[in-house]
mmCIF file of C-alpha atoms in Angstrom:
data_model
loop_
_atom_site.group_PDB
_atom_site.id
_atom_site.type_symbol
_atom_site.label_atom_id
_atom_site.label_comp_id
_atom_site.label_asym_id
_atom_site.label_seq_id
_atom_site.Cartn_x
_atom_site.Cartn_y
_atom_site.Cartn_z
ATOM 1 C CA MET A 1 4.999 18.575 -6.974
ATOM 2 C CA LEU A 2 2.493 17.330 -4.426
ATOM 3 C CA ILE A 3 3.616 15.461 -1.439
ATOM 4 C CA GLY A 4 1.321 12.895 0.394
ATOM 5 C CA GLN A 5 1.144 10.352 3.402
ATOM 6 C CA GLY A 6 -0.587 7.530 4.194
ATOM 7 C CA LEU A 7 -1.099 4.998 7.352
ATOM 8 C CA ASP A 8 -3.090 1.806 7.285
ATOM 9 C CA VAL A 9 -3.072 -0.873 10.550
ATOM 10 C CA HIS A 10 -4.777 -4.295 10.539
ATOM 11 C CA ARG A 11 -5.010 -6.907 13.176
ATOM 12 C CA PHE A 12 -3.840 -10.661 12.444
ATOM 13 C CA ALA A 13 -6.683 -13.198 11.555
ATOM 14 C CA THR A 14 -6.709 -16.859 11.146
ATOM 15 C CA GLY A 15 -7.985 -18.284 8.141
ATOM 16 C CA ARG A 16 -6.686 -15.207 5.610
ATOM 17 C CA GLN A 17 -4.038 -15.263 3.301
ATOM 18 C CA LEU A 18 -1.291 -12.813 4.169
ATOM 19 C CA VAL A 19 -0.898 -10.368 1.263
ATOM 20 C CA LEU A 20 1.673 -7.351 1.622
ATOM 21 C CA GLY A 21 2.817 -5.044 -1.233
ATOM 22 C CA GLY A 22 0.983 -7.362 -3.473
ATOM 23 C CA VAL A 23 3.029 -10.263 -2.513
ATOM 24 C CA GLU A 24 1.611 -13.530 -0.884
ATOM 25 C CA ILE A 25 3.362 -14.440 2.006
ATOM 26 C CA ALA A 26 3.686 -17.368 3.853
ATOM 27 C CA HIS A 27 2.757 -16.983 7.811
ATOM 28 C CA GLU A 28 -0.034 -18.423 10.141
ATOM 29 C CA PHE A 29 -2.173 -15.598 9.895
ATOM 30 C CA GLY A 30 -3.490 -12.978 7.283
ATOM 31 C CA LEU A 31 -5.053 -9.520 7.752
ATOM 32 C CA GLU A 32 -8.395 -8.871 9.087
ATOM 33 C CA ALA A 33 -9.954 -6.732 6.477
ATOM 34 C CA HIS A 34 -13.128 -6.015 3.955
ATOM 35 C CA SER A 35 -10.420 -6.077 1.146
ATOM 36 C CA ASP A 36 -7.514 -8.588 0.910
ATOM 37 C CA GLY A 37 -6.102 -6.621 4.214
ATOM 38 C CA ASP A 38 -2.764 -5.499 2.461
ATOM 39 C CA VAL A 39 -1.546 -2.696 4.384
ATOM 40 C CA VAL A 40 1.008 -1.792 2.462
ATOM 41 C CA ILE A 41 -1.050 -0.846 -0.734
ATOM 42 C CA HIS A 42 -3.878 0.697 1.457
ATOM 43 C CA ALA A 43 -1.202 3.106 3.032
ATOM 44 C CA LEU A 44 0.067 3.905 -0.584
ATOM 45 C CA CYS A 45 -3.357 4.794 -1.840
ATOM 46 C CA ASP A 46 -3.854 6.978 0.796
ATOM 47 C CA ALA A 47 -0.704 8.875 0.457
ATOM 48 C CA LEU A 48 -1.195 8.950 -3.530
ATOM 49 C CA LEU A 49 -5.454 10.376 -2.983
ATOM 50 C CA GLY A 50 -3.968 12.518 -0.242
ATOM 51 C CA ALA A 51 -0.944 14.124 -2.194
ATOM 52 C CA ALA A 52 -3.709 14.474 -5.128
ATOM 53 C CA GLY A 53 -6.202 16.468 -2.871
ATOM 54 C CA LEU A 54 -8.707 13.307 -3.342
ATOM 55 C CA GLY A 55 -9.822 12.305 0.030
ATOM 56 C CA ASP A 56 -9.117 8.614 1.258
ATOM 57 C CA ILE A 57 -8.868 4.763 0.432
ATOM 58 C CA GLY A 58 -12.476 4.567 2.644
ATOM 59 C CA HIS A 59 -13.779 7.611 0.436
ATOM 60 C CA HIS A 60 -13.505 5.873 -2.724
ATOM 61 C CA PHE A 61 -13.694 2.250 -1.692
ATOM 62 C CA PRO A 62 -15.918 2.027 1.274
ATOM 63 C CA ASP A 63 -15.545 -1.392 3.272
ATOM 64 C CA GLN A 64 -19.620 -1.521 3.755
ATOM 65 C CA ASP A 65 -19.664 -2.131 -0.200
ATOM 66 C CA PRO A 66 -19.854 -5.695 -1.086
ATOM 67 C CA ALA A 67 -18.262 -4.818 -4.530
ATOM 68 C CA PHE A 68 -15.018 -4.689 -2.536
ATOM 69 C CA LYS A 69 -15.421 -8.027 -0.344
ATOM 70 C CA ASP A 70 -11.947 -9.506 -0.424
ATOM 71 C CA ILE A 71 -10.529 -7.629 -3.194
ATOM 72 C CA ASP A 72 -7.172 -7.514 -4.515
ATOM 73 C CA SER A 73 -5.761 -4.436 -3.064
ATOM 74 C CA ARG A 74 -3.486 -4.374 -6.248
ATOM 75 C CA MET A 75 -6.948 -3.384 -8.277
ATOM 76 C CA LEU A 76 -7.653 -0.853 -6.075
ATOM 77 C CA LEU A 77 -4.291 0.781 -6.575
ATOM 78 C CA ARG A 78 -4.945 0.717 -10.221
ATOM 79 C CA ARG A 79 -7.985 2.391 -9.912
ATOM 80 C CA VAL A 80 -6.342 5.408 -7.776
ATOM 81 C CA MET A 81 -3.676 5.669 -10.126
ATOM 82 C CA GLU A 82 -6.317 5.768 -13.312
ATOM 83 C CA ALA A 83 -7.609 8.549 -11.250
ATOM 84 C CA LEU A 84 -4.529 10.451 -10.908
ATOM 85 C CA ALA A 85 -3.946 9.858 -14.894
ATOM 86 C CA GLY A 86 -7.016 11.903 -15.191
ATOM 87 C CA GLN A 87 -5.560 14.750 -13.768
ATOM 88 C CA GLN A 88 -2.048 14.164 -15.288
ATOM 89 C CA LEU A 89 -0.337 13.192 -12.077
ATOM 90 C CA PHE A 90 2.450 10.951 -12.183
ATOM 91 C CA VAL A 91 4.212 9.102 -9.174
ATOM 92 C CA VAL A 92 8.063 10.547 -8.729
ATOM 93 C CA ASN A 93 8.736 8.409 -6.193
ATOM 94 C CA ALA A 94 6.997 6.191 -3.164
ATOM 95 C CA ASP A 95 8.645 5.390 0.166
ATOM 96 C CA LEU A 96 7.166 2.593 2.148
ATOM 97 C CA THR A 97 7.751 1.323 5.940
ATOM 98 C CA ILE A 98 6.025 -1.847 7.220
ATOM 99 C CA VAL A 99 6.171 -2.505 10.685
ATOM 100 C CA ALA A 100 5.763 -6.148 12.063
ATOM 101 C CA GLN A 101 7.207 -8.399 14.501
ATOM 102 C CA ALA A 102 6.559 -11.328 12.367
ATOM 103 C CA PRO A 103 6.970 -12.586 9.726
ATOM 104 C CA LYS A 104 10.489 -11.805 8.469
ATOM 105 C CA LEU A 105 9.925 -9.691 5.240
ATOM 106 C CA ALA A 106 13.685 -9.097 3.856
ATOM 107 C CA PRO A 107 13.016 -11.779 1.607
ATOM 108 C CA HIS A 108 9.914 -10.509 0.174
ATOM 109 C CA ILE A 109 10.906 -6.814 -0.221
ATOM 110 C CA GLN A 110 12.250 -6.856 -4.001
ATOM 111 C CA ALA A 111 9.262 -8.614 -5.027
ATOM 112 C CA MET A 112 7.104 -5.592 -3.484
ATOM 113 C CA ARG A 113 9.136 -3.011 -5.279
ATOM 114 C CA THR A 114 8.746 -4.565 -8.633
ATOM 115 C CA ILE A 115 5.221 -5.109 -8.303
ATOM 116 C CA LEU A 116 4.283 -1.944 -6.668
ATOM 117 C CA ALA A 117 6.683 -0.385 -9.569
ATOM 118 C CA GLU A 118 4.654 -2.051 -11.970
ATOM 119 C CA ASP A 119 1.167 -0.573 -10.349
ATOM 120 C CA LEU A 120 2.558 3.171 -10.179
ATOM 121 C CA GLY A 121 3.984 3.326 -13.811
ATOM 122 C CA CYS A 122 7.090 4.185 -12.589
ATOM 123 C CA PRO A 123 10.814 2.784 -12.481
ATOM 124 C CA LEU A 124 11.764 0.181 -9.782
ATOM 125 C CA ALA A 125 14.716 2.873 -8.572
ATOM 126 C CA ARG A 126 11.798 5.294 -7.146
ATOM 127 C CA VAL A 127 10.018 2.791 -5.549
ATOM 128 C CA ASN A 128 11.417 1.935 -1.633
ATOM 129 C CA VAL A 129 10.164 -0.518 0.842
ATOM 130 C CA LYS A 130 11.673 -1.374 4.125
ATOM 131 C CA ALA A 131 10.676 -3.293 7.145
ATOM 132 C CA THR A 132 11.294 -2.972 10.668
ATOM 133 C CA THR A 133 9.999 -4.357 14.316
ATOM 134 C CA SER A 134 8.726 -2.157 16.895
ATOM 135 C CA GLU A 135 11.254 -3.553 19.464
ATOM 136 C CA ARG A 136 8.070 -5.819 20.920
ATOM 137 C CA LEU A 137 6.418 -2.477 21.682
ATOM 138 C CA GLY A 138 2.685 -1.967 20.999
ATOM 139 C CA PHE A 139 0.537 -4.096 19.169
ATOM 140 C CA THR A 140 2.618 -4.888 16.158
ATOM 141 C CA GLY A 141 5.509 -5.863 18.667
ATOM 142 C CA ARG A 142 2.997 -8.005 20.394
ATOM 143 C CA GLY A 143 2.590 -9.529 17.295
ATOM 144 C CA GLU A 144 -1.457 -8.634 16.878
ATOM 145 C CA GLY A 145 -0.949 -6.957 13.574
ATOM 146 C CA ILE A 146 0.683 -5.003 10.928
ATOM 147 C CA ALA A 147 1.117 -1.354 10.171
ATOM 148 C CA SER A 148 2.551 0.351 7.440
ATOM 149 C CA PHE A 149 3.350 3.924 6.347
ATOM 150 C CA ALA A 150 3.606 5.436 2.932
ATOM 151 C CA VAL A 151 4.876 8.818 1.562
ATOM 152 C CA VAL A 152 4.718 9.968 -2.202
ATOM 153 C CA LEU A 153 5.991 12.855 -4.088
ATOM 154 C CA LEU A 154 3.433 13.574 -7.325
ATOM 155 C CA GLN A 155 4.407 15.558 -10.204
ATOM 156 C CA GLN A 156 1.397 17.019 -12.698
ATOM 157 C CA VAL A 157 2.712 17.161 -16.275
ATOM 158 C CA THR A 158 0.643 19.152 -18.716
ATOM 159 C CA ASP A 159 2.937 19.833 -21.962
ATOM 160 C CA GLY A 160 2.783 16.233 -22.836
ATOM 161 C CA ALA A 161 6.777 15.742 -21.917
ATOM 162 C CA ASP A 162 7.773 12.851 -20.794
ATOM 163 C CA HIS A 163 7.102 13.128 -16.650
ATOM 164 C CA LEU A 164 10.335 10.542 -15.711
#
């Protein structure tokens, strides 16, 4: 069993779509980033890569590389999952927390869970997404951006047995 944790932060920007956990969310701002700015998936990728001892998202998908300009972060997650599968590593569970003063995320949590479970190749019950505010403290509380935290548990399967 291997544990990984990830964190990502992006500031708000005008003229961009807000995407969190693979879900487009109506909001006056999107997130400034080289990719689509999905802080949830970026934190998840870092947690997965960390658990596998494969570095971090910036190493695999550098923000100076034009190939990743405005890329859908789900594509990055799928590439990470391919790397894990090559090492016979499978997701046991993932727990994610989004910190944002706005927008309200509760209506989007189930859709995020569904998308992430699909991309992680694990049952929906093994993916948890939570949203919280920072009680108007810090950059998230002032409405300057969004942060996301992820924790994952991986298992290596070498005997061909079902991993779940």
